[in-house]
Short mmCIF file of C-alpha atoms in Angstrom, two decimals:
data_model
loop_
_atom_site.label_atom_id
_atom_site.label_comp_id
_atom_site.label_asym_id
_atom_site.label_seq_id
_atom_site.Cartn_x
_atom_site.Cartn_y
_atom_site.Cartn_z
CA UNK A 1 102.67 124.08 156.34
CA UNK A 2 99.08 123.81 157.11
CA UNK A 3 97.04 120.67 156.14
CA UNK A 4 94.32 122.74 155.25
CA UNK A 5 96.06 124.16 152.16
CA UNK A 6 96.40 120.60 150.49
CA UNK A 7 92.91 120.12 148.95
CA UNK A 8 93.99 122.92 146.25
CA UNK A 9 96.15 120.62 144.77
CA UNK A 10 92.95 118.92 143.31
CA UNK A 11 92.65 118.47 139.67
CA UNK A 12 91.38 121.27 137.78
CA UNK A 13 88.75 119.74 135.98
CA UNK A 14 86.99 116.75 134.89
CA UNK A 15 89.57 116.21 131.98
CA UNK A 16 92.54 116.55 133.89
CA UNK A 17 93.03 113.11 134.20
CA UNK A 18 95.09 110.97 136.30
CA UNK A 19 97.77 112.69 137.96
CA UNK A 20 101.56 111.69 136.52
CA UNK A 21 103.53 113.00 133.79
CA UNK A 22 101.83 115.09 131.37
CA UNK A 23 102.62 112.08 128.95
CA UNK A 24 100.92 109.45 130.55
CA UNK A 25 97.70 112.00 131.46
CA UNK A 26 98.09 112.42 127.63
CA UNK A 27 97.69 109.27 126.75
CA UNK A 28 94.72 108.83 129.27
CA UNK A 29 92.60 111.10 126.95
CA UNK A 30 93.47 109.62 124.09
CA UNK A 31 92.27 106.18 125.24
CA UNK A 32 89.39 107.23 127.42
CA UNK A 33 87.07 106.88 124.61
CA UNK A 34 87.92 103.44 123.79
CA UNK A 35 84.71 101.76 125.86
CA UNK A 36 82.45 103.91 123.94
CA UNK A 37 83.90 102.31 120.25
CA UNK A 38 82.89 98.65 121.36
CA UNK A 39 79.07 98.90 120.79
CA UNK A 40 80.10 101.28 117.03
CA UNK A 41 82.68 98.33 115.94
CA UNK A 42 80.51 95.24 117.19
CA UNK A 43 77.10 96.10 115.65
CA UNK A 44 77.94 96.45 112.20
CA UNK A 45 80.77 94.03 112.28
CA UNK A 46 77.29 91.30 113.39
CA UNK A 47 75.06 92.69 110.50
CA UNK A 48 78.22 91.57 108.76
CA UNK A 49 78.47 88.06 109.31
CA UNK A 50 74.61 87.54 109.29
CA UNK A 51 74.64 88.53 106.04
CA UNK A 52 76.96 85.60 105.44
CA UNK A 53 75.08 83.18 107.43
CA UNK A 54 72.00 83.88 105.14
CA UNK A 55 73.61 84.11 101.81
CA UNK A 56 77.47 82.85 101.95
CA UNK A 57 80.27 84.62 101.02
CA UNK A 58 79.49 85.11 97.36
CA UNK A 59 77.30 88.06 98.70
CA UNK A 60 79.88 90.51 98.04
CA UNK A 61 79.37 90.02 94.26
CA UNK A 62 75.79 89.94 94.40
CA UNK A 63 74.04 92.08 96.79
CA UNK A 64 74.10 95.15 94.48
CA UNK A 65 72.17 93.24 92.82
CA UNK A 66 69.61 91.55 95.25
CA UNK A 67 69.05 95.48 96.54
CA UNK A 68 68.55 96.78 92.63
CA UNK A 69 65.61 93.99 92.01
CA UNK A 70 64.39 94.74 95.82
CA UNK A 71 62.61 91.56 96.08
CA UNK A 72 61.64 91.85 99.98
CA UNK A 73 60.13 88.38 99.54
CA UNK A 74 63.89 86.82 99.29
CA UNK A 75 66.30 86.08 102.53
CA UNK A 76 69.18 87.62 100.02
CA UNK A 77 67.61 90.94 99.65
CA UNK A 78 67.74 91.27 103.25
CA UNK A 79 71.02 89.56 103.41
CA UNK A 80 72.54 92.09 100.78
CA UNK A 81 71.01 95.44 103.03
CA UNK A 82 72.69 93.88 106.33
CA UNK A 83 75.92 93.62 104.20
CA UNK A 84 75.90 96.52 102.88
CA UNK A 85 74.96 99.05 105.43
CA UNK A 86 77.33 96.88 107.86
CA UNK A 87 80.66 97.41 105.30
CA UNK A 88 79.41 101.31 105.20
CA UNK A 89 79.02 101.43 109.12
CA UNK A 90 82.70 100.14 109.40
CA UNK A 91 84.05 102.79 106.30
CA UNK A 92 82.55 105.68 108.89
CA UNK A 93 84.39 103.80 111.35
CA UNK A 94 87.78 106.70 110.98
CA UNK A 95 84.65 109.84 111.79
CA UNK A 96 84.13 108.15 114.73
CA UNK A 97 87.67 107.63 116.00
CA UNK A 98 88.74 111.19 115.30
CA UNK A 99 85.50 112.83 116.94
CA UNK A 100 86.18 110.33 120.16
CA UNK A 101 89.55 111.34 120.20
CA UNK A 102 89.27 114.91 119.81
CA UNK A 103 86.61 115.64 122.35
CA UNK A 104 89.18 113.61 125.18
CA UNK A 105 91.80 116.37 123.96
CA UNK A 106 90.01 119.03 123.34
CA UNK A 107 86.84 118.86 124.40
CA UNK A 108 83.55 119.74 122.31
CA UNK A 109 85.43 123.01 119.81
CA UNK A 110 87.37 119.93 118.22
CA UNK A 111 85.15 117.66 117.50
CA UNK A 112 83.66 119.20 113.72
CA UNK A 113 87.59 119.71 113.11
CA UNK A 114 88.32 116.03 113.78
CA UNK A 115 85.54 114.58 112.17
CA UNK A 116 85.90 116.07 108.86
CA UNK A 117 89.61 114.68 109.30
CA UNK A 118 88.18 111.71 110.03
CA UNK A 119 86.19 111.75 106.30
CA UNK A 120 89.22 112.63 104.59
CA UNK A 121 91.07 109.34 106.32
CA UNK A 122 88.16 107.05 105.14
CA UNK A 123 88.47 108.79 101.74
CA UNK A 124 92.53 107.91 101.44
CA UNK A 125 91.15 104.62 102.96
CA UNK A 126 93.56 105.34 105.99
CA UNK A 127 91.52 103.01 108.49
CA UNK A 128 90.99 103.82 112.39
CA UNK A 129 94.47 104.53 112.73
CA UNK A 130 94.76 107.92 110.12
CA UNK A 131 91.39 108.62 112.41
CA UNK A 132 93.22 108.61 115.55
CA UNK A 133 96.40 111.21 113.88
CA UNK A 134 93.15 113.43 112.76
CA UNK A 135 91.71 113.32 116.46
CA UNK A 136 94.78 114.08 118.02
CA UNK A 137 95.91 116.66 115.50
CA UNK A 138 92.85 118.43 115.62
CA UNK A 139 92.65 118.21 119.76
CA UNK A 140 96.13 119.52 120.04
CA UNK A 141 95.98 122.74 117.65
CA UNK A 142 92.23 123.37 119.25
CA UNK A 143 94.21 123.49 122.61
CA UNK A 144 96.93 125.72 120.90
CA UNK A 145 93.90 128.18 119.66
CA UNK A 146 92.42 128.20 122.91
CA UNK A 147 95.48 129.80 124.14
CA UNK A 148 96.22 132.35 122.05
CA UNK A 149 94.75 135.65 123.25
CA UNK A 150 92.07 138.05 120.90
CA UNK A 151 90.07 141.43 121.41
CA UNK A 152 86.64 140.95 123.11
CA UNK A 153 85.04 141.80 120.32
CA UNK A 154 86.72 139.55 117.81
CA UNK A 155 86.53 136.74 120.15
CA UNK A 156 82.77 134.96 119.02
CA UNK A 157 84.26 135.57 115.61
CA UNK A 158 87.92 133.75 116.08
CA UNK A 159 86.14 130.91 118.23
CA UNK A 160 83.18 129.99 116.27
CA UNK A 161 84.39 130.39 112.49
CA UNK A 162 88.39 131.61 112.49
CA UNK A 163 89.93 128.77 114.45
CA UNK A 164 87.66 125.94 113.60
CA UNK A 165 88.38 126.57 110.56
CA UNK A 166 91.90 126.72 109.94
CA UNK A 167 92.17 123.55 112.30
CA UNK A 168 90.15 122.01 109.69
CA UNK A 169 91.78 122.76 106.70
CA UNK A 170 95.04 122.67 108.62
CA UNK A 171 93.55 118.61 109.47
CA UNK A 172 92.74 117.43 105.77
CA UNK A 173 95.64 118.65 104.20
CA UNK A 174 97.62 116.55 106.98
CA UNK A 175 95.61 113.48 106.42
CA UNK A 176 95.07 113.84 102.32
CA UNK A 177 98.66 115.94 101.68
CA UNK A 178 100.69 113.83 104.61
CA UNK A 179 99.70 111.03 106.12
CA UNK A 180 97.23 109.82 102.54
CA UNK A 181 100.68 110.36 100.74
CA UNK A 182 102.87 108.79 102.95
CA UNK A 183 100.31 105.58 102.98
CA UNK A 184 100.90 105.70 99.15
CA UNK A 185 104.45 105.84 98.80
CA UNK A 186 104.86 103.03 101.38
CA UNK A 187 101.64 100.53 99.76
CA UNK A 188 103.63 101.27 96.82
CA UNK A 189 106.97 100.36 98.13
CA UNK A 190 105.66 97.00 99.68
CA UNK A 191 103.59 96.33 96.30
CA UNK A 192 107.23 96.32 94.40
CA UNK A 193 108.94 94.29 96.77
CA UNK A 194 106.38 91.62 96.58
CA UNK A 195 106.11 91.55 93.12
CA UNK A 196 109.69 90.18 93.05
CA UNK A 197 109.67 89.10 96.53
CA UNK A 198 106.90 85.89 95.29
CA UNK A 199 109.03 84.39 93.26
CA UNK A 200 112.65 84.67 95.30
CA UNK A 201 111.55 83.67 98.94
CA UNK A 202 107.94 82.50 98.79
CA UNK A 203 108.30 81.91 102.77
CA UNK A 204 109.22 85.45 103.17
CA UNK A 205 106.36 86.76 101.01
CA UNK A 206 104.06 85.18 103.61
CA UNK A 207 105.50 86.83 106.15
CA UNK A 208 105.37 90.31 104.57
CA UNK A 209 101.60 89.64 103.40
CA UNK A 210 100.58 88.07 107.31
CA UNK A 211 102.04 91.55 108.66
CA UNK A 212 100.59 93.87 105.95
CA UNK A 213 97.13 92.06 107.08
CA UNK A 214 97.19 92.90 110.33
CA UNK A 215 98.93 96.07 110.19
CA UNK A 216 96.41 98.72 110.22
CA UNK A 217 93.35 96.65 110.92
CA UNK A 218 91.57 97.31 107.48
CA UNK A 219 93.18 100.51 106.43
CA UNK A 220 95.53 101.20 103.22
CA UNK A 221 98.12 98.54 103.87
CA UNK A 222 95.33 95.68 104.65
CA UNK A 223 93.69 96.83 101.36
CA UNK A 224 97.29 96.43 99.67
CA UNK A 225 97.98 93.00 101.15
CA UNK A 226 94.20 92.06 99.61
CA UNK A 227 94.62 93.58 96.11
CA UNK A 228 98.09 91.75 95.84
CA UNK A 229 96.57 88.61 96.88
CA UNK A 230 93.57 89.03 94.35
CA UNK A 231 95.15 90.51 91.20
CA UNK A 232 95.25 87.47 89.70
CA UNK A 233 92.14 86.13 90.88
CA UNK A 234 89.52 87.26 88.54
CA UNK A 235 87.74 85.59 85.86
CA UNK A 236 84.63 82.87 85.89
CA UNK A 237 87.70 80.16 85.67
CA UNK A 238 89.46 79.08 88.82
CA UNK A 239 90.61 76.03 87.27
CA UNK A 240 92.85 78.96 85.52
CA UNK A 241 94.27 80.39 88.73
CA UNK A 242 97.39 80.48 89.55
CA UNK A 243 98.35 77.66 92.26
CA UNK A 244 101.18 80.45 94.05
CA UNK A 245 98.33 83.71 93.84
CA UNK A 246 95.42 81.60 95.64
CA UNK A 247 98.03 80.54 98.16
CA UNK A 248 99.44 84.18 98.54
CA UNK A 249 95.61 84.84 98.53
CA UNK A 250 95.24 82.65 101.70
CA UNK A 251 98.09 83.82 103.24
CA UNK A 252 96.26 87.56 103.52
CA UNK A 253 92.82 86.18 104.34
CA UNK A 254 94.04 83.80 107.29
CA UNK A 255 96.83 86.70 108.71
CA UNK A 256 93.28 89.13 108.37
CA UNK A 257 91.87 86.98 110.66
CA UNK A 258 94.06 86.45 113.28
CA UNK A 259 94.01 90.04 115.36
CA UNK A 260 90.02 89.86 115.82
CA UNK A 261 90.69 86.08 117.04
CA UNK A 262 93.33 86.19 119.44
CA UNK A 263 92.79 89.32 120.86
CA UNK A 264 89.44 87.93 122.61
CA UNK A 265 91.34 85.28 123.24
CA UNK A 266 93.54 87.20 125.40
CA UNK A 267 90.76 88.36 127.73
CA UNK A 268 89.63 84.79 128.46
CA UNK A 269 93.41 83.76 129.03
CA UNK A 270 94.50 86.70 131.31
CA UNK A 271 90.77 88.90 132.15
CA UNK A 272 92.44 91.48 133.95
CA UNK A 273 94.60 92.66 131.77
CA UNK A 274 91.67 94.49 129.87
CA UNK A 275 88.84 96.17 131.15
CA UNK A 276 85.64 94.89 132.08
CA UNK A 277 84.10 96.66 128.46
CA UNK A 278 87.30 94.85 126.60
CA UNK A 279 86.02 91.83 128.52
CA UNK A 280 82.09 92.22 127.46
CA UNK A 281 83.13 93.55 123.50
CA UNK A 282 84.89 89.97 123.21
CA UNK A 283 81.91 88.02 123.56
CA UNK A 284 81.43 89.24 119.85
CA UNK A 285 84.19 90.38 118.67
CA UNK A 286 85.90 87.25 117.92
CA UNK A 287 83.24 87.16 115.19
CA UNK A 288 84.96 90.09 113.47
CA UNK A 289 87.77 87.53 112.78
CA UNK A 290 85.93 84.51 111.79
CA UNK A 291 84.60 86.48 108.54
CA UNK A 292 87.52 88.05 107.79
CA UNK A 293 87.07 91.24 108.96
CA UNK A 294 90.15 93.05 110.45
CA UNK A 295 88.51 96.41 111.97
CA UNK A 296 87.07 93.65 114.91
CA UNK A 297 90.41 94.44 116.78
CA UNK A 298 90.29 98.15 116.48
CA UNK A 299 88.57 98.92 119.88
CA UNK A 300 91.46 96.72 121.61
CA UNK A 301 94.44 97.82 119.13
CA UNK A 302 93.42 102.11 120.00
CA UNK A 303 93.26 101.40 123.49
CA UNK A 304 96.50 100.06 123.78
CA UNK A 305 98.03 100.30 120.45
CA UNK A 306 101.62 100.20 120.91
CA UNK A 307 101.12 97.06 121.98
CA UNK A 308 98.81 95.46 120.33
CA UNK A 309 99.47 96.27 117.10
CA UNK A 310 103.28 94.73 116.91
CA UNK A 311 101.18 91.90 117.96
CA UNK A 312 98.79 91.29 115.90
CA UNK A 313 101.23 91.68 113.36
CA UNK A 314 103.37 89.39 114.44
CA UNK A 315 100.87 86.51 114.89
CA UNK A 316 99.96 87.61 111.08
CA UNK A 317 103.48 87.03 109.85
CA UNK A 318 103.45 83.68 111.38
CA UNK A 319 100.19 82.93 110.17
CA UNK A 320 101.38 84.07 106.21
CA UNK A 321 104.27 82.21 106.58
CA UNK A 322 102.84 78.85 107.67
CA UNK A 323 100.15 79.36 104.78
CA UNK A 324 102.93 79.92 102.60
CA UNK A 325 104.71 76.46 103.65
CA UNK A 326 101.32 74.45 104.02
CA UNK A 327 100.26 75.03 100.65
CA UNK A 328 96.06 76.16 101.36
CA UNK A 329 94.49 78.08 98.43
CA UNK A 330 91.41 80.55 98.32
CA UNK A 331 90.08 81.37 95.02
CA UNK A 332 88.07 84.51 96.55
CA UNK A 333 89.57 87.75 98.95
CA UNK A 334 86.67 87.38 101.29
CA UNK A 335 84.25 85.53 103.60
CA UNK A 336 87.08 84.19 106.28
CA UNK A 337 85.75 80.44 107.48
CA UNK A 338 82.29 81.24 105.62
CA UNK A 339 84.60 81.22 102.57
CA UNK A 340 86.14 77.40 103.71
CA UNK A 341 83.91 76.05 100.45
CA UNK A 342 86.73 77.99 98.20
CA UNK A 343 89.67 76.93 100.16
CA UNK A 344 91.84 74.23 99.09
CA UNK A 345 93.18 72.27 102.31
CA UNK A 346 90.44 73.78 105.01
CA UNK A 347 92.16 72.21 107.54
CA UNK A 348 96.18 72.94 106.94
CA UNK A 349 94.10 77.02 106.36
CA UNK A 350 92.65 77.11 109.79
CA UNK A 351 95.92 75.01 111.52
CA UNK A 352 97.97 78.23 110.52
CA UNK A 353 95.40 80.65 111.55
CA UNK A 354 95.44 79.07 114.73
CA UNK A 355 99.33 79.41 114.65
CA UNK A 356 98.82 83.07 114.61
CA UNK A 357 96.15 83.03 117.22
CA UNK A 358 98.08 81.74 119.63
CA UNK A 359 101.52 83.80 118.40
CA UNK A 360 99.37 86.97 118.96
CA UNK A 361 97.95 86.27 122.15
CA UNK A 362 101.08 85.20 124.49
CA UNK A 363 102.54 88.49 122.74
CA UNK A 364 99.88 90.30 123.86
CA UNK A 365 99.60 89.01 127.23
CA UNK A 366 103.23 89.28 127.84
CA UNK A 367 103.37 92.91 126.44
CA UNK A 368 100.12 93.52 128.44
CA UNK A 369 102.06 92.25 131.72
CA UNK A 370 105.41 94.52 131.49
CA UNK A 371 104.75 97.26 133.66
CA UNK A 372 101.17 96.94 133.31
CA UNK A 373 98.98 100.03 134.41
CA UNK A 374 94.96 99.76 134.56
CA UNK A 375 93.79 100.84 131.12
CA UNK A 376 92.19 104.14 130.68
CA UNK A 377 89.33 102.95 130.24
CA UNK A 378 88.47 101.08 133.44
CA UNK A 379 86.29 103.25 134.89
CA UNK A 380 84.60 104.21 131.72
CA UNK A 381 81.28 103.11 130.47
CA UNK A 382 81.61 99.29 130.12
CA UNK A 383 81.35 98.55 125.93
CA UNK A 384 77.78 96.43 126.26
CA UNK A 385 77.86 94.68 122.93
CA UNK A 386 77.77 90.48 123.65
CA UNK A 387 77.47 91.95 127.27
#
């Protein structure tokens, strides 16, 4: 056989991907947008905790306020508008997943698909990860369209309008009718087995509430692990709390904080095992965790999620359950170490978080280093945030 017939072998196109099974190119396009989230995640996630440098953690009570009065003259009016557009940067957060996503499927047709399956994930509060199933549902019946074959003259109709939008429709009723369902059912299921979990096993309720925190980095089961903490936490009395709900309450906020932690962590203890943007996005990202804010390990947890989800919520677990045995309270579901002024035993709080920290990142360094592939993204666009 002639040499010269070889080059025709070439990739197709620019989104062919690697060559290898059509499952690993697959997952290639699914990741390949992960450099470009670093940057979305970091700079709301910093308006963030500003905000709670300038006007503590009670500033999730108050800045409706500060903004209704719109004193400009005050450092908490400013503090409140950092807050709040940060928080409502992070809820879009799911839009921006499922566009990315789709558009490494699909290309351009999918994105309007996957971003309005992105909106109905934020609205059944389904996090980043009900983004990613509306990105990759949308990408793969966008590809099915493209295949199937229509007149010439019905084709600019079928294209533009038909197929667009029965992907879309086709996409919220799997993320509202499916997927926001499913969510409920199981929040539901975990919500009655703590109830009587709290009172049989308190050990094991810290465990279930550490891996509910970290589960979905800030999506239904996160909020469900909060609310449980903070049902009984409400009132102008803490002297009135219960001492087992503002150590369950703990328990959530410490395991919260653990993902965003370690997983920087992990690029300082092993650098290449991530990418050189997973590398840069650290330098900031670890702030994510410090205020309690679980989306800070999305960027990592999408790029390689099957494993570092299982451990992140792992190190929560561990984290829950030492809470649960150390006895720390927090008489408010927010704020992370800028809360510490609300938490009983600061210290025996932040010696289990660092339990989890460290549980988390020899997970995720060993997972990382089992048959360990360069991630999709390392010759992306290098995430600049903290760069």
């Amino acid at each position: 056989m002639s040499r010269r017939n070889h080059p025709t072998r070439a990739p197709r196109s620019s989104r062919s991907g690697p060559s290898g099974p059509p499952g690993r190119q697959f997952g290639t396009r699914l990741t390949a947008y992960a450099p470009q989230l670093g940057p979305i995640v970091a700079i709301p996630g910093v308006m963030v905790v500003l905000a709670l440098v300038l006007a503590g953690p009670e500033l999730s009570n108050t800045a409706s306020q500060f903004l209704s009065t719109a004193d400009w003259s005050q450092s908490q009016t400013w503090a409140s508008l950092l807050f709040k557009c940060g928080l409502s940067a992070l809820s879009f957060l799911p839009v921006v997943v499922a566009g990315y996503v789709a558009h490494g499927v699909a290309g351009r047709p999918a994105i309007v698909p996957a971003a309005v399956g992105g909106l109905a994930a934020a609205g059944v509060q389904g996090g980043a990860l009900a983004g990613l199933a509306a990105g990759v549902f949308a990408g793969l019946l966008t590809l099915a369209f493209q295949r199937v074959t229509v007149p010439p003259r019905w084709h600019g109709l079928t294209s533009t309008w038909l197929f667009p939008l029965v992907t879309t429709v086709a996409g919220v009723f799997l993320i509202i009718g499916v997927v926001g369902a499913l969510l409920n059912l199981l929040c539901g299921w975990l919500h009655g087995q703590l109830a009587g979990l709290q009172f049989e096993n308190t050990v094991a309720t810290g465990l279930l509430l550490g891996a509910m925190a970290c589960a979905d980095l800030g999506g239904m089961i996160t909020k469900t692990a909060i609310g449980f903490g903070a049902v009984e936490l409400s009132g102008d009395d803490p002297t009135r709390f219960s001492t087992l709900n503002m150590t369950m309450m703990a328990a959530v906020i410490a395991a919260g904080m653990v993902p965003a932690l370690a997983l920087p962590l992990a690029t300082v203890v092993r650098r290449g095992l991530f990418t050189e943007g997973e590398r840069s996005y650290a330098k900031t990202g670890w702030l994510f965790g410090a205020a309690f804010l679980p989306e800070g390990a999305v960027p990592f947890a999408l790029a390689d999620p099957l494993r570092v989800i299982p451990a992140s919520m792992a190190g929560g677990a561990v984290t829950g359950a030492l809470v649960m045995i150390l006895g720390p309270t927090s008489k408010a579901p927010y704020g992370g170490v800028f809360a510490l002024g609300d938490t009983g035993r600061p210290l025996l709080f932040l010696l289990a978080v660092a339990g989890g920290v460290l549980t988390t990142t020899v997970l995720t360094v060993a997972l990382k280093s089992v048959r360990f592939t360069a991630p999709a993204g390392v010759t992306g666009p290098a995430l600049t945030a903290g760069a």
